[in-house]
Short mmCIF file of C-alpha atoms in Angstrom, two decimals:
data_model
loop_
_atom_site.label_atom_id
_atom_site.label_comp_id
_atom_site.label_asym_id
_atom_site.label_seq_id
_atom_site.Cartn_x
_atom_site.Cartn_y
_atom_site.Cartn_z
CA UNK A 1 46.83 -5.94 49.89
CA UNK A 2 47.94 -6.44 46.29
CA UNK A 3 49.03 -3.53 44.16
CA UNK A 4 51.60 -0.72 44.65
CA UNK A 5 51.32 2.06 47.20
CA UNK A 6 51.88 5.66 46.41
CA UNK A 7 50.39 9.02 47.33
CA UNK A 8 48.75 12.09 45.70
CA UNK A 9 49.06 15.84 46.10
CA UNK A 10 47.20 19.07 45.52
CA UNK A 11 48.21 22.72 45.43
CA UNK A 12 46.87 26.09 46.81
CA UNK A 13 46.73 30.07 46.27
CA UNK A 14 49.48 32.18 47.82
CA UNK A 15 53.16 32.52 47.07
CA UNK A 16 52.70 33.60 43.46
CA UNK A 17 51.10 30.49 41.91
CA UNK A 18 47.53 31.35 40.97
CA UNK A 19 46.26 27.77 40.98
CA UNK A 20 47.27 27.16 44.58
CA UNK A 21 44.35 27.84 46.86
CA UNK A 22 42.99 27.78 50.39
CA UNK A 23 41.01 24.55 50.04
CA UNK A 24 43.11 21.40 50.41
CA UNK A 25 41.80 18.13 48.99
CA UNK A 26 42.68 14.47 49.44
CA UNK A 27 41.12 11.55 47.59
CA UNK A 28 40.88 7.79 48.00
CA UNK A 29 43.36 5.64 49.89
CA UNK A 30 43.58 2.39 51.81
CA UNK A 31 41.95 2.05 55.23
CA UNK A 32 42.48 -0.43 58.07
CA UNK A 33 41.63 -3.97 56.95
CA UNK A 34 42.79 -3.30 53.37
CA UNK A 35 39.55 -1.45 52.61
CA UNK A 36 40.02 0.81 49.57
CA UNK A 37 38.22 4.15 49.87
CA UNK A 38 36.48 6.45 47.40
CA UNK A 39 36.13 9.36 49.83
CA UNK A 40 37.32 12.85 48.99
CA UNK A 41 38.01 15.07 52.03
CA UNK A 42 38.67 18.81 52.13
CA UNK A 43 39.95 21.35 54.66
CA UNK A 44 40.93 25.05 54.73
CA UNK A 45 44.73 25.09 54.64
CA UNK A 46 45.04 28.35 56.56
CA UNK A 47 42.97 27.12 59.52
CA UNK A 48 43.92 24.26 61.83
CA UNK A 49 41.26 21.58 62.18
CA UNK A 50 39.85 18.32 60.89
CA UNK A 51 38.98 17.39 57.32
CA UNK A 52 35.36 17.36 56.09
CA UNK A 53 33.66 15.08 53.54
CA UNK A 54 33.62 16.54 50.00
CA UNK A 55 32.13 13.65 48.00
CA UNK A 56 33.36 10.47 46.32
CA UNK A 57 35.59 9.41 43.46
CA UNK A 58 33.92 7.27 40.78
CA UNK A 59 35.43 4.13 42.30
CA UNK A 60 37.33 2.96 45.38
CA UNK A 61 40.85 4.04 44.46
CA UNK A 62 44.33 4.42 45.91
CA UNK A 63 47.73 5.51 44.60
CA UNK A 64 46.22 7.93 42.10
CA UNK A 65 47.81 11.21 40.98
CA UNK A 66 46.17 14.61 41.41
CA UNK A 67 46.63 17.86 39.49
CA UNK A 68 44.81 21.17 39.85
CA UNK A 69 44.02 24.34 37.91
CA UNK A 70 42.85 26.14 41.05
CA UNK A 71 39.21 25.64 40.11
CA UNK A 72 39.25 22.02 38.90
CA UNK A 73 41.04 19.02 40.41
CA UNK A 74 41.79 15.94 38.31
CA UNK A 75 42.65 12.45 39.66
CA UNK A 76 44.39 10.09 37.23
CA UNK A 77 45.09 6.33 37.22
CA UNK A 78 45.46 4.32 40.46
CA UNK A 79 44.44 0.95 41.85
CA UNK A 80 40.74 0.03 41.77
CA UNK A 81 41.10 -3.73 42.35
CA UNK A 82 43.35 -3.75 39.30
CA UNK A 83 45.50 -1.17 37.55
CA UNK A 84 43.29 1.63 36.25
CA UNK A 85 43.34 4.19 33.42
CA UNK A 86 40.38 6.10 34.87
CA UNK A 87 40.56 9.90 35.17
CA UNK A 88 38.05 11.72 37.44
CA UNK A 89 37.52 15.43 38.06
CA UNK A 90 35.77 17.70 40.55
CA UNK A 91 35.03 21.41 40.84
CA UNK A 92 37.01 22.53 43.89
CA UNK A 93 34.73 25.35 45.08
CA UNK A 94 31.72 23.06 45.37
CA UNK A 95 31.21 19.71 47.08
CA UNK A 96 29.93 16.57 45.36
CA UNK A 97 31.00 13.42 43.59
CA UNK A 98 33.62 13.20 40.85
CA UNK A 99 32.74 12.92 37.15
CA UNK A 100 34.49 11.20 34.25
CA UNK A 101 37.30 13.20 32.60
CA UNK A 102 38.85 10.69 30.17
CA UNK A 103 41.48 7.97 30.23
CA UNK A 104 45.16 7.74 31.12
CA UNK A 105 47.52 6.34 28.49
CA UNK A 106 47.65 2.89 30.12
CA UNK A 107 46.33 1.18 33.26
CA UNK A 108 48.80 2.02 36.02
CA UNK A 109 49.12 2.97 39.68
CA UNK A 110 51.51 4.80 42.05
CA UNK A 111 51.90 7.72 39.63
CA UNK A 112 52.76 11.29 40.58
CA UNK A 113 51.40 14.52 39.16
CA UNK A 114 51.63 18.32 39.30
CA UNK A 115 50.71 21.24 37.06
CA UNK A 116 51.30 24.81 35.94
CA UNK A 117 47.61 25.57 36.42
CA UNK A 118 46.78 24.78 32.78
CA UNK A 119 48.64 21.59 31.92
CA UNK A 120 48.82 18.63 34.30
CA UNK A 121 51.82 16.30 33.97
CA UNK A 122 51.74 12.76 35.39
CA UNK A 123 54.73 10.44 35.57
CA UNK A 124 55.94 6.93 36.37
CA UNK A 125 53.82 4.22 37.93
CA UNK A 126 53.53 0.46 38.16
CA UNK A 127 51.82 -1.99 35.82
CA UNK A 128 50.77 -5.61 35.57
CA UNK A 129 53.75 -7.88 36.19
CA UNK A 130 55.18 -5.45 38.78
CA UNK A 131 57.01 -3.52 36.07
CA UNK A 132 57.64 0.18 36.66
CA UNK A 133 57.42 2.93 34.08
CA UNK A 134 59.47 5.93 32.92
CA UNK A 135 56.50 7.41 31.03
CA UNK A 136 55.39 11.06 31.39
CA UNK A 137 51.92 12.02 30.10
CA UNK A 138 50.03 15.31 30.12
CA UNK A 139 46.49 16.66 29.93
CA UNK A 140 44.81 20.05 29.69
CA UNK A 141 42.94 20.43 32.98
CA UNK A 142 40.15 22.67 31.64
CA UNK A 143 39.29 20.25 28.81
CA UNK A 144 38.06 16.71 29.39
CA UNK A 145 39.78 14.01 27.35
CA UNK A 146 42.60 11.48 27.34
CA UNK A 147 46.26 12.08 28.19
CA UNK A 148 49.00 12.63 25.59
CA UNK A 149 52.62 11.44 25.65
CA UNK A 150 55.07 14.03 27.05
CA UNK A 151 58.38 12.13 27.24
CA UNK A 152 60.31 9.93 29.65
CA UNK A 153 61.86 10.08 33.11
CA UNK A 154 65.59 9.35 33.47
CA UNK A 155 64.72 6.05 35.23
CA UNK A 156 61.69 3.80 35.72
CA UNK A 157 59.95 4.64 38.98
CA UNK A 158 56.71 4.17 40.90
CA UNK A 159 55.46 5.79 44.10
CA UNK A 160 56.36 9.07 42.40
CA UNK A 161 56.41 12.40 44.27
CA UNK A 162 55.93 15.51 42.13
CA UNK A 163 56.39 19.22 42.88
CA UNK A 164 56.17 22.32 40.68
CA UNK A 165 56.91 26.04 40.82
CA UNK A 166 54.47 26.70 37.98
CA UNK A 167 57.20 26.42 35.33
CA UNK A 168 59.32 23.41 36.21
CA UNK A 169 58.14 20.04 37.54
CA UNK A 170 60.40 17.80 39.63
CA UNK A 171 59.84 14.08 40.21
CA UNK A 172 61.36 12.00 43.00
CA UNK A 173 60.71 8.58 44.46
CA UNK A 174 61.16 4.87 44.22
CA UNK A 175 62.96 3.32 41.24
CA UNK A 176 62.93 -0.19 39.80
CA UNK A 177 66.71 -0.39 39.60
CA UNK A 178 69.44 -0.33 42.25
CA UNK A 179 68.58 1.12 45.67
CA UNK A 180 71.14 3.85 45.01
CA UNK A 181 68.74 5.28 42.43
CA UNK A 182 65.93 5.69 44.97
CA UNK A 183 67.23 9.18 45.76
CA UNK A 184 67.19 10.49 42.16
CA UNK A 185 65.25 13.69 41.34
CA UNK A 186 64.33 14.52 37.71
CA UNK A 187 62.91 17.70 36.19
CA UNK A 188 61.04 18.90 33.12
CA UNK A 189 59.74 22.22 31.80
CA UNK A 190 55.96 21.85 31.87
CA UNK A 191 55.12 23.97 28.80
CA UNK A 192 57.37 21.91 26.52
CA UNK A 193 57.42 18.19 25.81
CA UNK A 194 60.49 15.99 25.97
CA UNK A 195 62.50 13.79 28.28
CA UNK A 196 63.39 14.60 31.88
CA UNK A 197 66.85 15.73 33.01
CA UNK A 198 68.69 14.92 36.25
CA UNK A 199 68.05 17.54 38.95
CA UNK A 200 69.94 16.12 41.95
CA UNK A 201 69.31 13.71 44.81
CA UNK A 202 67.20 13.35 47.93
CA UNK A 203 69.17 13.37 51.19
CA UNK A 204 68.99 9.56 51.33
CA UNK A 205 67.57 6.69 49.24
CA UNK A 206 63.97 6.01 50.23
CA UNK A 207 60.81 4.61 48.77
CA UNK A 208 57.10 5.53 48.76
CA UNK A 209 57.59 8.87 50.44
CA UNK A 210 54.76 11.31 50.76
CA UNK A 211 53.66 14.80 51.52
CA UNK A 212 54.88 16.46 48.33
CA UNK A 213 54.27 20.19 48.88
CA UNK A 214 55.38 23.19 46.85
CA UNK A 215 55.11 26.90 46.15
CA UNK A 216 56.82 29.13 43.58
CA UNK A 217 60.21 28.63 45.25
CA UNK A 218 60.45 25.36 47.20
CA UNK A 219 59.38 21.75 46.93
CA UNK A 220 59.20 19.49 50.01
CA UNK A 221 59.18 15.68 50.41
CA UNK A 222 58.07 14.08 53.68
CA UNK A 223 58.92 10.67 55.10
CA UNK A 224 59.07 7.43 53.17
CA UNK A 225 60.64 4.03 53.71
CA UNK A 226 64.39 3.66 54.09
CA UNK A 227 66.03 1.16 51.77
CA UNK A 228 66.93 -1.68 52.21
CA UNK A 229 65.62 -1.63 55.82
CA UNK A 230 62.14 -0.54 54.65
CA UNK A 231 61.52 1.34 57.90
CA UNK A 232 59.41 4.50 57.89
CA UNK A 233 61.32 7.75 58.45
CA UNK A 234 60.42 11.27 59.65
CA UNK A 235 62.72 13.17 57.28
CA UNK A 236 61.52 16.34 55.53
CA UNK A 237 63.71 17.42 52.59
CA UNK A 238 63.41 20.53 50.45
CA UNK A 239 64.71 21.72 47.11
CA UNK A 240 64.77 25.11 45.41
CA UNK A 241 62.87 24.15 42.27
CA UNK A 242 64.42 26.74 39.93
CA UNK A 243 67.97 25.61 40.81
CA UNK A 244 69.28 22.10 40.22
CA UNK A 245 71.06 20.44 43.12
CA UNK A 246 70.61 18.05 46.01
CA UNK A 247 67.84 18.29 48.59
CA UNK A 248 68.55 19.87 51.99
CA UNK A 249 67.21 19.06 55.44
CA UNK A 250 64.09 21.03 56.38
CA UNK A 251 63.20 19.40 59.70
CA UNK A 252 61.22 16.40 60.89
CA UNK A 253 57.66 15.15 60.90
CA UNK A 254 56.17 14.52 64.35
CA UNK A 255 56.06 10.78 63.53
CA UNK A 256 57.62 8.49 60.96
CA UNK A 257 55.37 7.82 57.99
CA UNK A 258 55.27 6.77 54.34
CA UNK A 259 52.66 7.05 51.58
CA UNK A 260 51.09 10.29 52.86
CA UNK A 261 49.35 13.03 50.87
CA UNK A 262 50.57 16.63 50.64
CA UNK A 263 49.20 20.02 49.64
CA UNK A 264 49.97 23.72 50.05
CA UNK A 265 48.50 27.21 49.80
CA UNK A 266 51.92 28.59 48.93
CA UNK A 267 52.70 29.65 52.50
CA UNK A 268 51.71 26.63 54.59
CA UNK A 269 52.42 23.04 53.58
CA UNK A 270 50.06 20.37 54.89
CA UNK A 271 50.49 16.59 54.72
CA UNK A 272 48.79 13.68 56.38
CA UNK A 273 47.59 10.12 56.43
CA UNK A 274 50.03 7.39 55.49
CA UNK A 275 51.55 4.38 57.14
CA UNK A 276 53.66 4.43 60.29
CA UNK A 277 55.77 1.74 61.95
CA UNK A 278 54.27 -1.77 62.17
CA UNK A 279 51.99 -1.00 59.19
CA UNK A 280 49.70 1.20 61.30
CA UNK A 281 47.66 3.66 59.23
CA UNK A 282 47.23 7.15 60.62
CA UNK A 283 44.61 9.89 60.30
CA UNK A 284 46.87 12.66 61.59
CA UNK A 285 47.48 15.80 59.53
CA UNK A 286 50.56 17.99 60.13
CA UNK A 287 51.81 21.30 58.74
CA UNK A 288 54.98 23.30 58.14
CA UNK A 289 55.67 26.93 57.25
CA UNK A 290 57.30 26.64 53.85
CA UNK A 291 59.44 29.81 53.89
CA UNK A 292 61.32 28.68 57.01
CA UNK A 293 62.92 25.43 58.12
CA UNK A 294 61.89 23.52 61.21
CA UNK A 295 59.84 20.63 62.52
CA UNK A 296 56.20 19.96 61.70
CA UNK A 297 53.28 20.65 64.06
CA UNK A 298 49.83 19.10 64.47
CA UNK A 299 47.10 20.36 62.11
CA UNK A 300 44.12 18.03 62.67
CA UNK A 301 42.79 14.70 61.43
CA UNK A 302 41.27 12.92 58.47
CA UNK A 303 37.89 11.31 59.08
CA UNK A 304 39.51 7.83 59.19
CA UNK A 305 43.10 6.54 59.14
CA UNK A 306 44.23 5.85 55.58
CA UNK A 307 47.32 5.52 53.44
CA UNK A 308 48.19 6.03 49.75
CA UNK A 309 45.68 8.85 49.42
CA UNK A 310 46.03 10.31 45.97
CA UNK A 311 49.95 11.44 46.82
CA UNK A 312 46.35 12.41 46.19
CA UNK A 313 46.39 15.85 47.46
CA UNK A 314 45.97 19.23 45.80
CA UNK A 315 44.45 22.64 46.44
CA UNK A 316 42.43 25.39 44.88
CA UNK A 317 39.73 27.93 45.57
#
């Protein structure tokens, strides 16, 4: 399958961030046989069980970014047979198909996004010619339209993982430079514009991780591919978003995986899908309790196995 792989995440409504909610969402992805999906699934984060069909994106898409206001979810960029600048949106409380929001600053894929509930920030990505980007763009979630330039990451990167505490956004993930940079975490203040600053490092260099989850204190990153071995791992790292520093060990996923989605209601973090060893896609969904540390447990299943689902995950009410 040509094109970069990434993931997408959503947020939910406990733990002090008003735009986090009880409905988790995941959009698009790649299915077995390199079939690109347009499906959007949803599930109640507080209740174990399987995901249910919500509707469809405007096109078959993977490696898009997702941001949420709590009532509206926005999916930006991605791979639709080529690099895309499409932006879709849905109303989280209802079910149905996505509508046109506007356009991203350039056709790209494998971007990462998060929000403060009002402004969505989207960073990195890959473009034609396999070049990676250090670009950060933003949009106002309540108002349809195109993105605006925010600033730049400290390094070029694609397969970006993004977490936020409602004030600060942190970006981690694959870089285009030396493997040693694959553990770099950047941060910005969402309400301002400007370039990112170094935050710290992941516990080990890895690429195309997944399951970005966050609340008003912690951000979590699940799995990924070790570098240079490019083997999937089961590592779960966490950071305290308000305090710069390196990530710490949280526990382990039940299986190794990369390119999974992640979402949270502020208390429970949920991630799923992705690619395991031997390029096997999975439909399993797992969860963690974000205030503690420990290993993940089974949550339920997506309708079909798929990878690179919009780090498409987010939450709302």
